[in-house]
Amino acid sequence: MGRLLLNAINTYARALGKDAVWVSIATSKAERKIDELISGPAEKLLTFPARIKIPQVVETSRGVTPSQTDSYWRRHTVRGKTFLSRQASLDYIRELTDGRPLKRDLLKLHGPHKGQVILDYGCGPGNDLAGFAEFSGADKIIGVDISAKALQLARSRVSWHAQEPGKLAFYRVADENVRLPLGDGSIDYIQSLGVIHHASDPNAIFREFHRLLKPGSEARIMLYNADCVHVQLEVGYIWRLVNHQMADKSPEQAFSKTADLGAPIAHCVRPADVHQWLQGVDFDVEYLGGFFVPGEAEGWAEKRVRALKDDRVTGHQREFIEALEPHESGLPYYQGKPAGLGAVYVLRKSKG
């Protein structure tokens, strides 16, 4: 089945002039869709007794005209796997965290948040909601997304782990209407992973985070990192200059064009960009560096040597690659921070 699927997608990609990156992402999405079709009904049946006790999704943006971002993510909902047992779900939580070097450490997944109200903005199919329900000790866990499909997937996923369903809540927002029906200063902790770099107005999201957070609380967000091994060395050198894919574009442009199978907005950013997005929002900001996606750090030193011998690598890209150095862990660091794709920022709201 896997080989037949890959051959079919490769044939389709050649007809459309798509590259190997497109094929990889499309294959992954197709595999997940097949998994959902085959195992989804069984999962729904097994989780039904718990799921019916979980609150329904609250719609907050009825009547709002969908933006391109809304339309895209409602058509291309990120799907997790389906699970036929709590243990299988737990195993996948560990795979998604520990299979990405430094992710657990930089994001402090999944807690502790004992007695707190926590919010996952852009919760997708509920991978971290499941982790929070299992491990955080939170008093209330809120999932927010622009995709109704994602929120229903999240309700099914968290059903394996929700010992007290009444402590969960789900809200659907819109790309251009992010206001939630929650009180000022009502949230102890916000997480948002891989979401804000797709938004039409990041500043509006940050303003809402500031309104919702209690004084002295924080948000941890993940954004695509422009100064990382994947963007500058893998995409910027191997894809563009060795494999001649999008050679006319900068590393950042090539990454943004292929990220998430063609999302209308997919920024990769540096700390200066994030500070620009935060204009007028009173957060103290700390950049922690980026965790690594699977395979990102493999063979980085050899690729670095190869790239530095290539005269086509110039400007900031060359400066970045030259400055890469191994940490004691063996992972590549840039300016003292881990140089992975998943850039983590901490936004702290003052106590005053």
CSV table of C-alpha atoms in Angstrom, one decimal:
chain,number,residue,atom,x,y,z
A,1,MET,CA,0.0,0.0,0.0
A,2,GLY,CA,2.8,2.5,0.9
A,3,ARG,CA,4.7,1.9,-2.3
A,4,LEU,CA,1.6,2.1,-4.4
A,5,LEU,CA,0.7,5.4,-2.8
A,6,LEU,CA,4.2,6.9,-3.2
A,7,ASN,CA,4.3,5.9,-6.9
A,8,ALA,CA,0.9,7.5,-7.5
A,9,ILE,CA,1.8,10.7,-5.8
A,10,ASN,CA,5.2,10.8,-7.7
A,11,THR,CA,3.3,10.4,-11.0
A,12,TYR,CA,0.9,13.2,-10.0
A,13,ALA,CA,3.7,15.4,-8.9
A,14,ARG,CA,5.6,15.1,-12.2
A,15,ALA,CA,2.5,16.0,-14.1
A,16,LEU,CA,2.1,19.2,-12.0
A,17,GLY,CA,5.8,20.0,-11.9
A,18,LYS,CA,6.0,19.6,-8.1
A,19,ASP,CA,9.3,18.9,-6.4
A,20,ALA,CA,10.5,16.2,-3.9
A,21,VAL,CA,9.5,18.3,-0.9
A,22,TRP,CA,5.9,18.5,-2.1
A,23,VAL,CA,5.9,14.7,-2.6
A,24,SER,CA,7.1,14.1,0.9
A,25,ILE,CA,4.5,16.3,2.5
A,26,ALA,CA,1.7,15.1,0.3
A,27,THR,CA,2.6,11.5,1.0
A,28,SER,CA,2.5,12.1,4.7
A,29,LYS,CA,-0.9,13.8,4.5
A,30,ALA,CA,-2.3,11.0,2.3
A,31,GLU,CA,-1.1,8.3,4.8
A,32,ARG,CA,-2.8,10.1,7.6
A,33,LYS,CA,-6.0,10.4,5.6
A,34,ILE,CA,-6.0,6.7,4.9
A,35,ASP,CA,-5.3,6.0,8.5
A,36,GLU,CA,-8.3,8.1,9.5
A,37,LEU,CA,-10.6,6.4,7.0
A,38,ILE,CA,-9.5,2.9,8.1
A,39,SER,CA,-9.1,3.3,11.9
A,40,GLY,CA,-11.2,6.5,12.5
A,41,PRO,CA,-14.6,4.7,12.9
A,42,ALA,CA,-13.1,2.3,15.5
A,43,GLU,CA,-11.5,5.2,17.4
A,44,LYS,CA,-14.8,7.1,17.5
A,45,LEU,CA,-16.6,4.0,18.8
A,46,LEU,CA,-14.0,3.3,21.5
A,47,THR,CA,-13.9,6.9,22.7
A,48,PHE,CA,-17.6,7.6,22.5
A,49,PRO,CA,-18.4,6.9,26.2
A,50,ALA,CA,-15.8,9.6,27.3
A,51,ARG,CA,-16.3,11.9,24.3
A,52,ILE,CA,-20.0,12.5,25.0
A,53,LYS,CA,-19.1,13.9,28.4
A,54,ILE,CA,-16.7,16.5,26.9
A,55,PRO,CA,-18.1,19.9,26.2
A,56,GLN,CA,-18.9,20.8,22.6
A,57,VAL,CA,-17.0,23.3,20.6
A,58,VAL,CA,-18.1,26.9,21.1
A,59,GLU,CA,-18.2,28.9,17.9
A,60,THR,CA,-17.0,32.5,18.4
A,61,SER,CA,-16.8,33.8,14.8
A,62,ARG,CA,-20.1,33.1,13.1
A,63,GLY,CA,-20.7,35.6,10.3
A,64,VAL,CA,-17.0,36.4,9.9
A,65,THR,CA,-15.9,36.3,6.3
A,66,PRO,CA,-13.1,33.6,6.0
A,67,SER,CA,-9.7,34.8,5.1
A,68,GLN,CA,-7.4,32.8,2.8
A,69,THR,CA,-5.8,31.4,5.9
A,70,ASP,CA,-9.1,30.2,7.3
A,71,SER,CA,-10.1,28.6,4.0
A,72,TYR,CA,-6.7,26.9,3.6
A,73,TRP,CA,-6.5,25.4,7.1
A,74,ARG,CA,-10.1,24.3,7.1
A,75,ARG,CA,-9.4,22.4,3.9
A,76,HIS,CA,-6.0,21.1,5.0
A,77,THR,CA,-6.6,20.3,8.6
A,78,VAL,CA,-3.5,18.9,10.3
A,79,ARG,CA,-4.4,15.3,11.3
A,80,GLY,CA,-2.7,13.2,13.9
A,81,LYS,CA,-2.8,9.5,13.9
A,82,THR,CA,-5.9,7.6,15.0
A,83,PHE,CA,-5.5,5.6,18.3
A,84,LEU,CA,-7.2,2.5,19.5
A,85,SER,CA,-5.9,2.6,23.1
A,86,ARG,CA,-4.7,5.1,25.7
A,87,GLN,CA,-1.2,3.6,25.6
A,88,ALA,CA,-0.9,4.1,21.8
A,89,SER,CA,-1.8,7.8,22.3
A,90,LEU,CA,0.8,8.1,25.1
A,91,ASP,CA,3.4,6.5,22.9
A,92,TYR,CA,2.7,9.1,20.2
A,93,ILE,CA,2.9,12.0,22.7
A,94,ARG,CA,6.4,10.8,23.6
A,95,GLU,CA,7.4,10.4,20.0
A,96,LEU,CA,6.3,13.9,19.2
A,97,THR,CA,8.2,15.4,22.1
A,98,ASP,CA,11.3,13.2,22.7
A,99,GLY,CA,11.7,12.6,19.0
A,100,ARG,CA,12.5,16.3,18.5
A,101,PRO,CA,15.7,17.2,20.3
A,102,LEU,CA,15.2,20.0,22.9
A,103,LYS,CA,11.5,20.3,22.3
A,104,ARG,CA,10.5,19.1,25.7
A,105,ASP,CA,13.1,21.2,27.5
A,106,LEU,CA,12.5,24.5,25.6
A,107,LEU,CA,8.7,24.3,25.8
A,108,LYS,CA,8.5,22.7,29.3
A,109,LEU,CA,6.1,20.0,27.9
A,110,HIS,CA,3.6,19.2,29.5
A,111,GLY,CA,3.8,21.1,32.7
A,112,PRO,CA,3.5,21.0,35.7
A,113,HIS,CA,0.5,23.4,35.7
A,114,LYS,CA,-1.2,22.1,38.8
A,115,GLY,CA,-4.4,24.0,39.6
A,116,GLN,CA,-3.9,26.4,36.6
A,117,VAL,CA,-6.1,27.4,33.7
A,118,ILE,CA,-4.1,26.7,30.5
A,119,LEU,CA,-4.8,27.5,26.8
A,120,ASP,CA,-3.4,25.8,23.7
A,121,TYR,CA,-3.9,28.3,20.8
A,122,GLY,CA,-3.9,26.4,17.6
A,123,CYS,CA,-4.4,23.1,19.2
A,124,GLY,CA,-4.8,21.2,16.0
A,125,PRO,CA,-5.8,17.5,16.4
A,126,GLY,CA,-5.1,17.7,20.2
A,127,ASN,CA,-1.6,16.1,20.6
A,128,ASP,CA,-0.6,18.6,23.3
A,129,LEU,CA,-4.1,18.8,24.8
A,130,ALA,CA,-3.8,15.0,25.4
A,131,GLY,CA,-0.4,15.6,27.0
A,132,PHE,CA,-1.7,18.4,29.2
A,133,ALA,CA,-4.7,16.3,30.2
A,134,GLU,CA,-2.4,13.4,31.2
A,135,PHE,CA,0.5,15.1,32.9
A,136,SER,CA,-0.1,18.8,33.7
A,137,GLY,CA,-2.4,18.7,36.7
A,138,ALA,CA,-4.2,21.8,35.3
A,139,ASP,CA,-7.6,22.8,36.7
A,140,LYS,CA,-8.9,23.7,33.2
A,141,ILE,CA,-7.5,23.0,29.7
A,142,ILE,CA,-8.7,25.1,26.7
A,143,GLY,CA,-8.2,24.2,23.1
A,144,VAL,CA,-8.5,26.9,20.4
A,145,ASP,CA,-8.3,26.5,16.6
A,146,ILE,CA,-9.7,27.9,13.4
A,147,SER,CA,-10.6,24.5,12.0
A,148,ALA,CA,-13.8,22.8,13.2
A,149,LYS,CA,-12.4,19.5,11.9
A,150,ALA,CA,-9.3,19.9,14.0
A,151,LEU,CA,-11.3,20.6,17.1
A,152,GLN,CA,-13.4,17.5,16.6
A,153,LEU,CA,-10.3,15.4,16.2
A,154,ALA,CA,-8.9,17.0,19.4
A,155,ARG,CA,-12.1,16.0,21.3
A,156,SER,CA,-11.6,12.4,20.2
A,157,ARG,CA,-7.9,12.4,21.0
A,158,VAL,CA,-8.3,13.9,24.5
A,159,SER,CA,-11.1,11.4,25.3
A,160,TRP,CA,-8.4,8.8,26.0
A,161,HIS,CA,-6.9,11.0,28.7
A,162,ALA,CA,-9.6,13.2,30.2
A,163,GLN,CA,-10.4,11.9,33.7
A,164,GLU,CA,-12.6,15.0,34.4
A,165,PRO,CA,-14.2,16.0,31.1
A,166,GLY,CA,-15.7,19.1,32.6
A,167,LYS,CA,-12.2,20.6,32.9
A,168,LEU,CA,-12.0,20.9,29.1
A,169,ALA,CA,-13.2,23.6,26.8
A,170,PHE,CA,-13.0,24.1,23.0
A,171,TYR,CA,-13.4,27.3,21.0
A,172,ARG,CA,-13.3,27.9,17.2
A,173,VAL,CA,-11.9,31.4,16.2
A,174,ALA,CA,-11.2,33.0,12.9
A,175,ASP,CA,-8.0,34.2,11.4
A,176,GLU,CA,-9.2,37.8,11.5
A,177,ASN,CA,-11.3,37.5,14.7
A,178,VAL,CA,-9.2,36.1,17.5
A,179,ARG,CA,-11.2,37.4,20.4
A,180,LEU,CA,-12.3,34.7,22.9
A,181,PRO,CA,-15.3,34.9,25.2
A,182,LEU,CA,-13.0,34.7,28.3
A,183,GLY,CA,-12.3,37.3,30.9
A,184,ASP,CA,-9.3,39.5,31.2
A,185,GLY,CA,-6.6,37.9,33.2
A,186,SER,CA,-8.3,34.6,33.3
A,187,ILE,CA,-5.5,32.4,32.0
A,188,ASP,CA,-2.4,31.2,33.8
A,189,TYR,CA,-0.4,29.8,30.8
A,190,ILE,CA,-0.7,29.9,27.0
A,191,GLN,CA,1.0,27.7,24.5
A,192,SER,CA,1.0,28.2,20.7
A,193,LEU,CA,3.1,25.9,18.5
A,194,GLY,CA,3.5,26.5,14.8
A,195,VAL,CA,0.5,28.7,14.5
A,196,ILE,CA,1.2,32.5,14.6
A,197,HIS,CA,3.6,32.4,11.7
A,198,HIS,CA,0.5,31.4,9.6
A,199,ALA,CA,-1.7,34.3,10.8
A,200,SER,CA,-2.8,37.4,8.9
A,201,ASP,CA,-2.3,39.6,12.0
A,202,PRO,CA,0.1,38.2,14.6
A,203,ASN,CA,-0.1,41.4,16.6
A,204,ALA,CA,-3.8,40.8,17.2
A,205,ILE,CA,-3.1,37.4,18.6
A,206,PHE,CA,-0.4,38.8,20.9
A,207,ARG,CA,-2.8,41.5,22.1
A,208,GLU,CA,-5.4,38.8,22.9
A,209,PHE,CA,-2.7,36.8,24.7
A,210,HIS,CA,-1.8,39.8,26.8
A,211,ARG,CA,-5.5,40.5,27.7
A,212,LEU,CA,-6.1,36.9,28.7
A,213,LEU,CA,-3.0,36.2,30.8
A,214,LYS,CA,-2.9,36.9,34.5
A,215,PRO,CA,-0.2,39.4,35.6
A,216,GLY,CA,3.1,37.5,36.1
A,217,SER,CA,2.1,34.7,33.8
A,218,GLU,CA,3.7,33.7,30.5
A,219,ALA,CA,3.1,32.3,27.0
A,220,ARG,CA,5.4,30.0,25.2
A,221,ILE,CA,5.2,30.0,21.4
A,222,MET,CA,7.0,28.2,18.6
A,223,LEU,CA,7.6,29.9,15.2
A,224,TYR,CA,9.6,28.8,12.2
A,225,ASN,CA,13.2,29.8,12.7
A,226,ALA,CA,14.9,31.6,9.8
A,227,ASP,CA,18.3,31.0,11.3
A,228,CYS,CA,18.2,27.3,11.6
A,229,VAL,CA,19.9,24.3,10.0
A,230,HIS,CA,16.8,23.3,8.0
A,231,VAL,CA,16.2,26.7,6.4
A,232,GLN,CA,19.8,27.8,5.7
A,233,LEU,CA,21.6,24.5,5.2
A,234,GLU,CA,19.1,22.0,4.1
A,235,VAL,CA,16.6,24.1,2.1
A,236,GLY,CA,19.0,27.0,1.4
A,237,TYR,CA,22.0,24.9,0.2
A,238,ILE,CA,21.0,21.3,-0.5
A,239,TRP,CA,17.6,21.9,-2.1
A,240,ARG,CA,18.4,25.2,-3.9
A,241,LEU,CA,22.0,24.9,-4.9
A,242,VAL,CA,22.7,21.2,-5.0
A,243,ASN,CA,19.3,19.9,-6.2
A,244,HIS,CA,18.4,23.1,-8.2
A,245,GLN,CA,15.0,23.5,-6.6
A,246,MET,CA,13.9,27.1,-6.4
A,247,ALA,CA,17.4,28.3,-7.0
A,248,ASP,CA,16.1,31.8,-7.8
A,249,LYS,CA,14.7,32.3,-4.3
A,250,SER,CA,16.4,33.0,-1.0
A,251,PRO,CA,16.5,30.3,1.6
A,252,GLU,CA,13.7,31.9,3.5
A,253,GLN,CA,11.5,32.3,0.4
A,254,ALA,CA,12.1,28.7,-0.7
A,255,PHE,CA,11.2,27.5,2.8
A,256,SER,CA,8.0,29.6,3.0
A,257,LYS,CA,6.9,28.5,-0.5
A,258,THR,CA,7.1,24.8,0.5
A,259,ALA,CA,6.1,24.9,4.1
A,260,ASP,CA,2.9,23.1,5.0
A,261,LEU,CA,2.2,22.1,1.4
A,262,GLY,CA,1.7,25.6,0.2
A,263,ALA,CA,0.0,27.5,3.1
A,264,PRO,CA,-0.9,31.1,2.0
A,265,ILE,CA,1.2,32.5,4.9
A,266,ALA,CA,4.2,30.7,6.3
A,267,HIS,CA,6.7,33.1,7.7
A,268,CYS,CA,10.1,32.0,9.0
A,269,VAL,CA,11.4,34.7,11.4
A,270,ARG,CA,14.2,36.0,13.6
A,271,PRO,CA,13.9,37.7,17.0
A,272,ALA,CA,13.7,41.2,15.3
A,273,ASP,CA,10.7,40.1,13.4
A,274,VAL,CA,8.9,38.9,16.5
A,275,HIS,CA,9.6,42.2,18.3
A,276,GLN,CA,8.1,44.0,15.3
A,277,TRP,CA,5.0,41.8,15.6
A,278,LEU,CA,4.8,42.7,19.3
A,279,GLN,CA,4.7,46.4,18.8
A,280,GLY,CA,2.4,48.0,21.3
A,281,VAL,CA,2.1,44.8,23.4
A,282,ASP,CA,3.7,44.9,26.8
A,283,PHE,CA,5.5,41.6,27.0
A,284,ASP,CA,9.0,40.9,28.1
A,285,VAL,CA,10.4,38.6,25.4
A,286,GLU,CA,13.1,35.9,25.6
A,287,TYR,CA,14.3,33.9,22.7
A,288,LEU,CA,15.4,30.4,23.8
A,289,GLY,CA,16.6,29.0,20.4
A,290,GLY,CA,15.1,26.3,18.3
A,291,PHE,CA,14.4,22.7,18.8
A,292,PHE,CA,15.2,20.3,16.0
A,293,VAL,CA,12.7,18.5,13.8
A,294,PRO,CA,13.4,14.8,12.9
A,295,GLY,CA,16.5,14.5,10.8
A,296,GLU,CA,17.4,18.2,10.9
A,297,ALA,CA,20.6,17.7,12.8
A,298,GLU,CA,21.8,14.6,11.1
A,299,GLY,CA,25.0,15.1,9.1
A,300,TRP,CA,24.9,18.8,9.6
A,301,ALA,CA,28.7,19.2,10.1
A,302,GLU,CA,29.4,17.4,6.8
A,303,LYS,CA,26.9,19.6,5.0
A,304,ARG,CA,28.4,22.7,6.6
A,305,VAL,CA,31.9,21.8,5.3
A,306,ARG,CA,30.5,21.2,1.8
A,307,ALA,CA,28.5,24.4,1.8
A,308,LEU,CA,31.4,26.6,2.8
A,309,LYS,CA,33.4,25.3,-0.1
A,310,ASP,CA,30.7,26.4,-2.5
A,311,ASP,CA,31.1,30.0,-3.8
A,312,ARG,CA,27.4,30.2,-4.5
A,313,VAL,CA,26.7,30.4,-0.7
A,314,THR,CA,27.0,34.1,0.1
A,315,GLY,CA,25.7,36.9,2.3
A,316,HIS,CA,23.8,36.1,5.5
A,317,GLN,CA,23.5,32.4,4.5
A,318,ARG,CA,27.3,32.1,4.5
A,319,GLU,CA,27.6,34.0,7.8
A,320,PHE,CA,25.1,31.7,9.4
A,321,ILE,CA,26.7,28.5,8.2
A,322,GLU,CA,30.2,29.8,9.2
A,323,ALA,CA,29.0,30.6,12.7
A,324,LEU,CA,27.4,27.2,13.3
A,325,GLU,CA,29.3,25.3,16.0
A,326,PRO,CA,28.7,22.1,17.9
A,327,HIS,CA,27.4,22.2,21.4
A,328,GLU,CA,28.7,19.6,23.9
A,329,SER,CA,25.6,17.6,23.0
A,330,GLY,CA,26.7,17.5,19.4
A,331,LEU,CA,23.8,19.6,18.2
A,332,PRO,CA,24.5,22.7,16.1
A,333,TYR,CA,24.3,26.1,17.9
A,334,TYR,CA,24.2,29.6,16.4
A,335,GLN,CA,25.1,32.6,18.5
A,336,GLY,CA,24.9,30.5,21.7
A,337,LYS,CA,21.4,29.1,20.9
A,338,PRO,CA,20.3,25.8,19.4
A,339,ALA,CA,19.8,26.2,15.7
A,340,GLY,CA,16.6,24.1,15.1
A,341,LEU,CA,13.6,25.0,13.1
A,342,GLY,CA,11.2,25.2,16.1
A,343,ALA,CA,12.1,28.6,17.5
A,344,VAL,CA,10.8,29.0,21.0
A,345,TYR,CA,9.9,32.4,22.5
A,346,VAL,CA,8.7,33.2,26.1
A,347,LEU,CA,6.4,36.1,26.4
A,348,ARG,CA,6.1,37.2,30.1
A,349,LYS,CA,3.4,39.6,31.3
A,350,SER,CA,4.6,41.9,34.1
A,351,LYS,CA,3.1,41.6,37.6
A,352,GLY,CA,2.4,45.4,37.8
